[in-house]
PDB file of C-alpha atoms in Angstrom:
ATOM      1  CA  PHE J 164      15.309  18.424 -19.388  1.00  0.00           C
ATOM      2  CA  LYS J 165      17.986  19.225 -20.238  1.00  0.00           C
ATOM      3  CA  GLU J 166      19.974  16.745 -20.006  1.00  0.00           C
ATOM      4  CA  SER J 167      17.316  14.788 -21.746  1.00  0.00           C
ATOM      5  CA  LEU J 168      18.392  16.515 -25.158  1.00  0.00           C
ATOM      6  CA  ASP J 169      22.587  13.635 -25.029  1.00  0.00           C
ATOM      7  CA  GLU J 170      21.267  10.197 -25.827  1.00  0.00           C
ATOM      8  CA  ASP J 171      24.615   9.856 -23.910  1.00  0.00           C
ATOM      9  CA  ASN J 172      22.475  10.752 -20.939  1.00  0.00           C
ATOM     10  CA  LEU J 173      19.828   8.553 -18.419  1.00  0.00           C
ATOM     11  CA  SER J 174      17.037  11.224 -18.738  1.00  0.00           C
ATOM     12  CA  HIS J 175      17.068  11.337 -23.049  1.00  0.00           C
ATOM     13  CA  TYR J 176      15.256   7.812 -21.702  1.00  0.00           C
ATOM     14  CA  PHE J 177      12.866   8.805 -19.144  1.00  0.00           C
ATOM     15  CA  ASN J 178       9.816  10.190 -20.842  1.00  0.00           C
ATOM     16  CA  ILE J 179       7.553   7.546 -22.022  1.00  0.00           C
ATOM     17  CA  THR J 180       5.347   8.940 -24.815  1.00  0.00           C
ATOM     18  CA  VAL J 181       1.088   7.623 -24.367  1.00  0.00           C
ATOM     19  CA  ASP J 182      -1.233   8.049 -26.798  1.00  0.00           C
ATOM     20  CA  PRO J 183      -3.476  10.592 -24.710  1.00  0.00           C
ATOM     21  CA  SER J 184      -7.332   8.413 -25.727  1.00  0.00           C
ATOM     22  CA  GLU J 185      -6.006   6.242 -22.898  1.00  0.00           C
ATOM     23  CA  TYR J 186      -6.956   8.211 -20.907  1.00  0.00           C
ATOM     24  CA  ASP J 187     -10.487   7.536 -21.795  1.00  0.00           C
ATOM     25  CA  ILE J 188     -10.770   4.130 -21.429  1.00  0.00           C
ATOM     26  CA  LEU J 189      -9.082   4.378 -18.035  1.00  0.00           C
ATOM     27  CA  LYS J 190     -11.960   6.834 -17.166  1.00  0.00           C
ATOM     28  CA  LYS J 191     -14.588   3.712 -17.269  1.00  0.00           C
ATOM     29  CA  GLU J 192     -15.642   0.646 -18.429  1.00  0.00           C
ATOM     30  CA  ASP J 193     -16.699   0.851 -22.295  1.00  0.00           C
ATOM     31  CA  GLN J 194     -17.076  -2.110 -24.214  1.00  0.00           C
ATOM     32  CA  ARG J 195     -16.948  -0.491 -27.720  1.00  0.00           C
ATOM     33  CA  SER J 196     -13.123   0.088 -26.725  1.00  0.00           C
ATOM     34  CA  PHE J 197     -11.734  -1.294 -24.499  1.00  0.00           C
ATOM     35  CA  LYS J 198     -12.696  -5.912 -23.893  1.00  0.00           C
ATOM     36  CA  LEU J 199     -10.325  -7.092 -20.171  1.00  0.00           C
ATOM     37  CA  GLU J 200     -10.204 -10.591 -21.179  1.00  0.00           C
ATOM     38  CA  ASN J 201      -8.380  -9.254 -24.265  1.00  0.00           C
ATOM     39  CA  ILE J 202      -6.041  -7.303 -21.944  1.00  0.00           C
ATOM     40  CA  LEU J 203      -2.423  -8.712 -23.080  1.00  0.00           C
ATOM     41  CA  ASP J 204      -3.822  -8.400 -26.815  1.00  0.00           C
ATOM     42  CA  GLU J 205      -4.877  -4.157 -27.131  1.00  0.00           C
ATOM     43  CA  LYS J 206      -3.447  -2.281 -28.990  1.00  0.00           C
ATOM     44  CA  SER J 207      -6.132   0.521 -27.054  1.00  0.00           C
ATOM     45  CA  ILE J 208      -4.170   0.248 -23.884  1.00  0.00           C
ATOM     46  CA  THR J 209      -0.146  -0.158 -25.252  1.00  0.00           C
ATOM     47  CA  GLY J 210       1.124   2.377 -23.320  1.00  0.00           C
ATOM     48  CA  PHE J 211      -1.354   1.277 -20.216  1.00  0.00           C
ATOM     49  CA  ARG J 212       0.114  -2.198 -20.313  1.00  0.00           C
ATOM     50  CA  SER J 213       4.047  -1.954 -21.329  1.00  0.00           C
ATOM     51  CA  ALA J 214       4.025   0.582 -18.175  1.00  0.00           C
ATOM     52  CA  ILE J 215       3.011  -2.173 -15.483  1.00  0.00           C
ATOM     53  CA  PHE J 216       5.628  -4.329 -17.501  1.00  0.00           C
ATOM     54  CA  SER J 217       8.666  -1.845 -17.241  1.00  0.00           C
ATOM     55  CA  PHE J 218       7.810  -1.236 -13.915  1.00  0.00           C
ATOM     56  CA  ILE J 219       7.776  -5.168 -12.149  1.00  0.00           C
ATOM     57  CA  VAL J 220      11.193  -5.660 -15.152  1.00  0.00           C
ATOM     58  CA  GLY J 221      12.329  -2.806 -13.914  1.00  0.00           C
ATOM     59  CA  GLY J 222      12.386  -3.393 -10.283  1.00  0.00           C
ATOM     60  CA  SER J 223      13.050  -7.489 -11.167  1.00  0.00           C
ATOM     61  CA  ILE J 224      16.606  -5.890 -12.155  1.00  0.00           C
ATOM     62  CA  ARG J 225      16.913  -3.902  -9.400  1.00  0.00           C
ATOM     63  CA  ARG J 226      16.361  -6.291  -7.297  1.00  0.00           C
ATOM     64  CA  LEU J 227      18.615  -9.030  -8.873  1.00  0.00           C
ATOM     65  CA  GLN J 228      21.876  -6.144  -9.624  1.00  0.00           C
ATOM     66  CA  GLN J 229      21.422  -5.676  -4.803  1.00  0.00           C
ATOM     67  CA  LYS J 230      21.375  -9.537  -4.094  1.00  0.00           C
ATOM     68  CA  LYS J 231      24.357 -10.855  -6.709  1.00  0.00           C
ATOM     69  CA  LEU J 232      26.232  -6.957  -4.352  1.00  0.00           C
ATOM     70  CA  GLY J 233      24.258  -8.231  -1.122  1.00  0.00           C
ATOM     71  CA  GLN J 234      22.585  -4.940  -0.862  1.00  0.00           C
ATOM     72  CA  LYS J 235      19.222  -4.752   0.468  1.00  0.00           C
ATOM     73  CA  ILE J 236      16.713  -5.744  -1.572  1.00  0.00           C
ATOM     74  CA  ASP J 237      14.293  -3.055  -2.513  1.00  0.00           C
ATOM     75  CA  LYS J 238      10.223  -3.339  -2.545  1.00  0.00           C
ATOM     76  CA  TYR J 239       9.135  -1.032  -5.228  1.00  0.00           C
ATOM     77  CA  THR J 240       6.610   1.563  -6.572  1.00  0.00           C
ATOM     78  CA  PHE J 241       4.317   2.368  -8.782  1.00  0.00           C
ATOM     79  CA  LEU J 242       2.331   5.844  -9.665  1.00  0.00           C
ATOM     80  CA  VAL J 243      -1.217   6.187 -11.124  1.00  0.00           C
ATOM     81  CA  HIS J 244      -2.355   9.354 -11.704  1.00  0.00           C
ATOM     82  CA  THR J 245      -5.166   9.963 -14.598  1.00  0.00           C
ATOM     83  CA  ASP J 246      -8.144  11.080 -12.659  1.00  0.00           C
ATOM     84  CA  MET J 247      -9.596  12.049  -9.201  1.00  0.00           C
ATOM     85  CA  LYS J 248     -13.306  10.465  -9.482  1.00  0.00           C
ATOM     86  CA  LYS J 249     -12.940   6.940  -7.057  1.00  0.00           C
ATOM     87  CA  LYS J 250     -15.178   5.747  -9.897  1.00  0.00           C
ATOM     88  CA  SER J 251     -12.374   5.739 -12.295  1.00  0.00           C
ATOM     89  CA  HIS J 252      -9.754   4.437  -9.214  1.00  0.00           C
ATOM     90  CA  GLU J 253     -12.021   1.621  -9.205  1.00  0.00           C
ATOM     91  CA  TRP J 254     -12.453   1.188 -13.050  1.00  0.00           C
ATOM     92  CA  GLN J 255      -8.226   1.423 -13.439  1.00  0.00           C
ATOM     93  CA  SER J 256      -8.293  -1.609 -10.378  1.00  0.00           C
ATOM     94  CA  GLU J 257      -9.843  -3.527 -12.046  1.00  0.00           C
ATOM     95  CA  ILE J 258      -8.476  -3.127 -15.161  1.00  0.00           C
ATOM     96  CA  LEU J 259      -5.014  -3.859 -12.808  1.00  0.00           C
ATOM     97  CA  ASP J 260      -6.335  -7.137 -11.764  1.00  0.00           C
ATOM     98  CA  SER J 261      -7.937  -8.753 -14.689  1.00  0.00           C
ATOM     99  CA  LEU J 262      -3.770  -7.501 -15.782  1.00  0.00           C
ATOM    100  CA  PHE J 263      -2.305 -10.068 -13.298  1.00  0.00           C
ATOM    101  CA  SER J 264      -4.759 -12.213 -13.520  1.00  0.00           C
ATOM    102  CA  LYS J 265      -4.979 -13.211 -17.171  1.00  0.00           C
ATOM    103  CA  LEU J 266      -0.637 -13.242 -16.502  1.00  0.00           C
ATOM    104  CA  THR J 267      -1.037 -15.324 -14.060  1.00  0.00           C
ATOM    105  CA  ILE J 268      -2.796 -17.713 -16.075  1.00  0.00           C
ATOM    106  CA  CYS J 269      -0.570 -17.937 -19.393  1.00  0.00           C
ATOM    107  CA  ILE J 270       3.025 -18.084 -16.690  1.00  0.00           C
ATOM    108  CA  ASP J 271       1.096 -20.709 -15.296  1.00  0.00           C
ATOM    109  CA  ARG J 272      -0.256 -23.226 -18.976  1.00  0.00           C
ATOM    110  CA  ASP J 273       3.225 -21.014 -20.901  1.00  0.00           C
ATOM    111  CA  ILE J 274       0.638 -19.406 -23.216  1.00  0.00           C
ATOM    112  CA  GLY J 275      -0.347 -16.685 -25.153  1.00  0.00           C
ATOM    113  CA  ASN J 276       1.994 -13.883 -26.140  1.00  0.00           C
ATOM    114  CA  TYR J 277       3.662 -12.565 -21.946  1.00  0.00           C
ATOM    115  CA  ARG J 278       7.494 -13.639 -22.728  1.00  0.00           C
ATOM    116  CA  GLU J 279       7.508 -11.307 -25.797  1.00  0.00           C
ATOM    117  CA  LEU J 280       6.010  -8.534 -23.159  1.00  0.00           C
ATOM    118  CA  ILE J 281       8.448  -9.267 -20.626  1.00  0.00           C
ATOM    119  CA  ARG J 282      11.246  -8.577 -23.491  1.00  0.00           C
ATOM    120  CA  GLN J 283      10.196  -6.398 -25.143  1.00  0.00           C
ATOM    121  CA  SER J 284      10.251  -4.374 -21.748  1.00  0.00           C
ATOM    122  CA  TYR J 285      13.746  -5.349 -20.995  1.00  0.00           C
ATOM    123  CA  ASP J 286      14.809  -4.067 -24.693  1.00  0.00           C
ATOM    124  CA  ASP J 287      13.478  -1.723 -23.673  1.00  0.00           C
ATOM    125  CA  LEU J 288      15.371  -0.583 -20.940  1.00  0.00           C
ATOM    126  CA  LEU J 289      18.482  -1.838 -22.284  1.00  0.00           C
ATOM    127  CA  PRO J 290      19.917   1.808 -23.050  1.00  0.00           C
ATOM    128  CA  SER J 291      19.766   3.432 -20.660  1.00  0.00           C
ATOM    129  CA  LEU J 292      20.649  -0.178 -18.414  1.00  0.00           C
ATOM    130  CA  LYS J 293      24.328  -0.030 -20.774  1.00  0.00           C
ATOM    131  CA  LEU J 294      25.033   4.140 -19.431  1.00  0.00           C
ATOM    132  CA  SER J 295      25.149   2.732 -15.261  1.00  0.00           C
ATOM    133  CA  ASP J 296      28.247   1.442 -13.938  1.00  0.00           C
ATOM    134  CA  ILE J 297      26.934  -2.186 -12.576  1.00  0.00           C
ATOM    135  CA  GLU J 298      26.252  -5.742 -14.170  1.00  0.00           C
ATOM    136  CA  ILE J 299      22.822  -5.984 -15.842  1.00  0.00           C
ATOM    137  CA  PRO J 300      21.035  -9.250 -14.923  1.00  0.00           C
ATOM    138  CA  PRO J 301      20.866 -12.169 -18.195  1.00  0.00           C
ATOM    139  CA  TYR J 302      17.437 -11.388 -19.390  1.00  0.00           C
ATOM    140  CA  GLU J 303      16.271 -15.199 -18.307  1.00  0.00           C
ATOM    141  CA  GLU J 304      17.463 -13.913 -14.661  1.00  0.00           C
ATOM    142  CA  VAL J 305      14.732 -11.345 -15.131  1.00  0.00           C
ATOM    143  CA  GLU J 306      11.993 -13.511 -17.157  1.00  0.00           C
ATOM    144  CA  LYS J 307      12.331 -16.122 -14.300  1.00  0.00           C
ATOM    145  CA  LEU J 308      11.824 -13.996 -11.429  1.00  0.00           C
ATOM    146  CA  PHE J 309       8.835 -11.722 -12.938  1.00  0.00           C
ATOM    147  CA  CYS J 310       7.270 -14.593 -13.437  1.00  0.00           C
ATOM    148  CA  LYS J 311       7.689 -15.566 -10.290  1.00  0.00           C
ATOM    149  CA  ALA J 312       6.376 -12.667  -8.753  1.00  0.00           C
ATOM    150  CA  ILE J 313       3.009 -13.119 -10.334  1.00  0.00           C
ATOM    151  CA  ILE J 314       2.304 -16.592  -9.649  1.00  0.00           C
ATOM    152  CA  ASP J 315       4.405 -15.890  -6.213  1.00  0.00           C
ATOM    153  CA  GLU J 316       1.874 -12.959  -5.804  1.00  0.00           C
ATOM    154  CA  HIS J 317       4.830 -10.313  -4.935  1.00  0.00           C
ATOM    155  CA  TYR J 318       2.528  -7.744  -5.728  1.00  0.00           C
ATOM    156  CA  LYS J 319      -0.689  -5.770  -5.016  1.00  0.00           C
ATOM    157  CA  THR J 320      -3.206  -2.423  -5.673  1.00  0.00           C
ATOM    158  CA  ILE J 321      -3.514  -0.003  -3.233  1.00  0.00           C
ATOM    159  CA  VAL J 322      -6.463   2.342  -4.364  1.00  0.00           C
ATOM    160  CA  VAL J 323      -5.097   5.454  -2.832  1.00  0.00           C
ATOM    161  CA  ASN J 324      -8.083   7.873  -1.814  1.00  0.00           C
ATOM    162  CA  SER J 325      -7.659  11.302   0.281  1.00  0.00           C
ATOM    163  CA  GLU J 326     -10.228   9.865   3.393  1.00  0.00           C
ATOM    164  CA  GLU J 327      -8.205  10.350   6.395  1.00  0.00           C
ATOM    165  CA  LYS J 328      -8.258   7.165   8.651  1.00  0.00           C
ATOM    166  CA  GLU J 329      -7.436   5.307   4.891  1.00  0.00           C
ATOM    167  CA  ILE J 330      -4.576   8.079   4.119  1.00  0.00           C
ATOM    168  CA  GLU J 331      -3.313   7.263   7.873  1.00  0.00           C
ATOM    169  CA  ALA J 332      -3.850   3.320   7.837  1.00  0.00           C
ATOM    170  CA  LEU J 333      -1.354   3.478   4.849  1.00  0.00           C
ATOM    171  CA  THR J 334       1.255   5.711   6.080  1.00  0.00           C
ATOM    172  CA  ASP J 335       4.502   4.163   8.562  1.00  0.00           C
ATOM    173  CA  GLU J 336       6.060   6.396  10.864  1.00  0.00           C
ATOM    174  CA  SER J 337       7.790   7.985   8.527  1.00  0.00           C
ATOM    175  CA  GLY J 338       4.247   9.556   7.128  1.00  0.00           C
ATOM    176  CA  GLU J 339       5.113   6.932   3.502  1.00  0.00           C
ATOM    177  CA  LEU J 340       3.497   5.258   1.533  1.00  0.00           C
ATOM    178  CA  SER J 341       3.842   2.232   3.507  1.00  0.00           C
ATOM    179  CA  ARG J 342       4.982  -1.083   1.336  1.00  0.00           C
ATOM    180  CA  ASP J 343       4.581  -5.257   2.388  1.00  0.00           C
ATOM    181  CA  VAL J 344       4.789  -6.396  -0.531  1.00  0.00           C
ATOM    182  CA  PRO J 345       8.064  -5.879  -4.121  1.00  0.00           C
ATOM    183  CA  PHE J 346       5.443  -4.523  -6.090  1.00  0.00           C
ATOM    184  CA  THR J 347       3.429  -1.799  -5.011  1.00  0.00           C
ATOM    185  CA  ILE J 348       0.963  -0.530  -7.456  1.00  0.00           C
ATOM    186  CA  PHE J 349      -0.911   2.871  -6.524  1.00  0.00           C
ATOM    187  CA  VAL J 350      -3.762   4.049  -8.190  1.00  0.00           C
ATOM    188  CA  GLY J 351      -5.295   7.932  -6.983  1.00  0.00           C
ATOM    189  CA  GLY J 352      -6.316  11.339  -7.453  1.00  0.00           C
ATOM    190  CA  GLN J 353      -6.814  14.360  -5.142  1.00  0.00           C
ATOM    191  CA  ILE J 354      -4.045  12.738  -2.789  1.00  0.00           C
ATOM    192  CA  LEU J 355      -1.142  12.621  -4.048  1.00  0.00           C
ATOM    193  CA  ASP J 356      -1.505  16.008  -5.373  1.00  0.00           C
ATOM    194  CA  ARG J 357      -0.953  16.933  -2.348  1.00  0.00           C
ATOM    195  CA  GLY J 358       2.447  15.816  -1.616  1.00  0.00           C
ATOM    196  CA  ILE J 359       2.349  12.698   0.223  1.00  0.00           C
ATOM    197  CA  THR J 360       5.321  11.209  -0.356  1.00  0.00           C
ATOM    198  CA  VAL J 361       5.562   7.688  -2.161  1.00  0.00           C
ATOM    199  CA  PRO J 362       8.815   5.709  -1.528  1.00  0.00           C
ATOM    200  CA  SER J 363      10.734   4.058  -3.914  1.00  0.00           C
ATOM    201  CA  LEU J 364       9.487   4.942  -7.037  1.00  0.00           C
ATOM    202  CA  LEU J 365      10.699   4.061 -10.755  1.00  0.00           C
ATOM    203  CA  GLY J 366       7.477   4.413 -12.824  1.00  0.00           C
ATOM    204  CA  PHE J 367       4.630   6.672 -12.863  1.00  0.00           C
ATOM    205  CA  TYR J 368       2.190   6.641 -15.373  1.00  0.00           C
ATOM    206  CA  TYR J 369       0.511  10.319 -15.878  1.00  0.00           C
ATOM    207  CA  GLY J 370      -2.720  12.224 -17.665  1.00  0.00           C
ATOM    208  CA  ARG J 371      -3.745  14.406 -14.713  1.00  0.00           C
ATOM    209  CA  SER J 372      -4.650  17.429 -16.613  1.00  0.00           C
ATOM    210  CA  PRO J 373      -7.756  19.694 -15.300  1.00  0.00           C
ATOM    211  CA  LYS J 374      -9.686  22.246 -17.448  1.00  0.00           C
ATOM    212  CA  THR J 375      -7.556  25.311 -15.019  1.00  0.00           C
ATOM    213  CA  SER J 376      -4.557  24.535 -14.666  1.00  0.00           C
ATOM    214  CA  GLN J 377      -3.191  25.195 -10.293  1.00  0.00           C
ATOM    215  CA  GLN J 378       0.461  26.622  -9.917  1.00  0.00           C
ATOM    216  CA  ASP J 379       0.761  25.127  -6.638  1.00  0.00           C
ATOM    217  CA  THR J 380      -0.047  21.762  -7.989  1.00  0.00           C
ATOM    218  CA  VAL J 381       1.672  21.133 -11.502  1.00  0.00           C
ATOM    219  CA  LEU J 382       4.242  22.611  -8.367  1.00  0.00           C
ATOM    220  CA  GLN J 383       3.802  19.498  -6.666  1.00  0.00           C
ATOM    221  CA  HIS J 384       3.547  17.316  -9.880  1.00  0.00           C
ATOM    222  CA  ALA J 385       7.047  17.844 -10.787  1.00  0.00           C
ATOM    223  CA  ARG J 386       8.470  16.119  -7.942  1.00  0.00           C
ATOM    224  CA  MET J 387       8.233  13.199 -10.379  1.00  0.00           C
ATOM    225  CA  TYR J 388      11.364  14.529 -11.739  1.00  0.00           C
ATOM    226  CA  GLY J 389      12.559  15.651  -8.333  1.00  0.00           C
ATOM    227  CA  TYR J 390      16.396  13.450  -7.124  1.00  0.00           C
ATOM    228  CA  ARG J 391      16.602   9.295  -6.981  1.00  0.00           C
ATOM    229  CA  ASN J 392      19.282   6.438  -7.501  1.00  0.00           C
ATOM    230  CA  LYS J 393      21.424   6.810 -10.381  1.00  0.00           C
ATOM    231  CA  TYR J 394      20.798   3.397  -9.982  1.00  0.00           C
ATOM    232  CA  ASP J 395      16.733   3.232  -9.701  1.00  0.00           C
ATOM    233  CA  LEU J 396      16.445   5.908 -12.598  1.00  0.00           C
ATOM    234  CA  ALA J 397      18.383   3.251 -15.259  1.00  0.00           C
ATOM    235  CA  VAL J 398      14.906   2.048 -14.732  1.00  0.00           C
ATOM    236  CA  THR J 399      12.308   4.776 -14.122  1.00  0.00           C
ATOM    237  CA  ARG J 400       9.838   5.467 -17.001  1.00  0.00           C
ATOM    238  CA  LEU J 401       6.921   8.227 -17.276  1.00  0.00           C
ATOM    239  CA  TYR J 402       4.515   7.677 -19.512  1.00  0.00           C
ATOM    240  CA  THR J 403       2.898  10.479 -20.493  1.00  0.00           C
ATOM    241  CA  SER J 404       1.315  12.178 -22.797  1.00  0.00           C
ATOM    242  CA  PRO J 405       3.291  14.903 -25.155  1.00  0.00           C
ATOM    243  CA  ARG J 406       1.388  17.667 -24.307  1.00  0.00           C
ATOM    244  CA  LEU J 407       1.256  16.598 -20.550  1.00  0.00           C
ATOM    245  CA  HIS J 408       5.151  16.328 -21.159  1.00  0.00           C
ATOM    246  CA  GLN J 409       5.646  18.963 -22.741  1.00  0.00           C
ATOM    247  CA  LYS J 410       3.222  21.246 -19.951  1.00  0.00           C
ATOM    248  CA  MET J 411       6.350  20.624 -17.621  1.00  0.00           C
ATOM    249  CA  LYS J 412       9.243  21.699 -19.320  1.00  0.00           C
ATOM    250  CA  TRP J 413       7.653  24.944 -20.504  1.00  0.00           C
ATOM    251  CA  ILE J 414       7.284  24.921 -16.175  1.00  0.00           C
TER     252      ILE J 414
END
C-alpha cells in the first residue's frame, strides 16, 4: 500500500475502484436495474465488465510475450468473490455466460462496441506495462488473440462452493484449482475464505463484506496482495469498493 503511492511503481495501478451498487446487481436478477441483453452497454455493471475484459486482455498480452520469448505459455485465472449465497453464484455465472455469448455474436458479425471495450482495457493496462522491462505486444495482436479466445471458447466459468466432493473434482494433485483452458473464471463463496490456492491469478472482483468481519478470514483475503511474477503483476488488477480497499489498507 505504501508503494501504491508511487506512480513509478507497479503497485500504483493494482487497485481499481468499483461502485458498490454493482454488488447488489450481482446478488440476484432485477430487470429494473440490469438487463442481460444489454450486457455490453449497461452502465450499471461497468466495473464488472471491465474486470473481465481486462483479465482476458492482460492474459492475452502475457501469452503473446511468453510466446515471443519461447517460454511456457501460462493458463490464467480470475476470481469473483462477492457473496456467500449459491444463488448469487449461479446468477453471476449466468451474467458471465451472457457476456461471452454476446461477445461471440458481436465478434462473429463484427458489430457492437466490443473493439472499443478491448481497446479501453489495453489502454488502461499500458501505464503499468511500460514499467516492465519486456516488450509490449501491439494492440492489433492483442485484439486478434482476444477475439480468437472468445470465438474458439478458450475460456471457462467455474462455480466453486464448499462441497468436499466438488472441491476434490476441481483441484489437482498439488491442491490447486486446476485449469484446462487459457482463461478460467472462478466464482465462489465460503471455500475461498478457507485459503484454497488459485494459481496464475491475474484479476479479482472482490466484494465480500460481512456485517462482522472475522480477522482470520480478512487476513486470508489479504493474500490477494501476495507475491507474484512482476510481469504478471503489470497486468493484474483488483476491482473492489473504496470501503473494502480502505479496510485492507487499515489491516
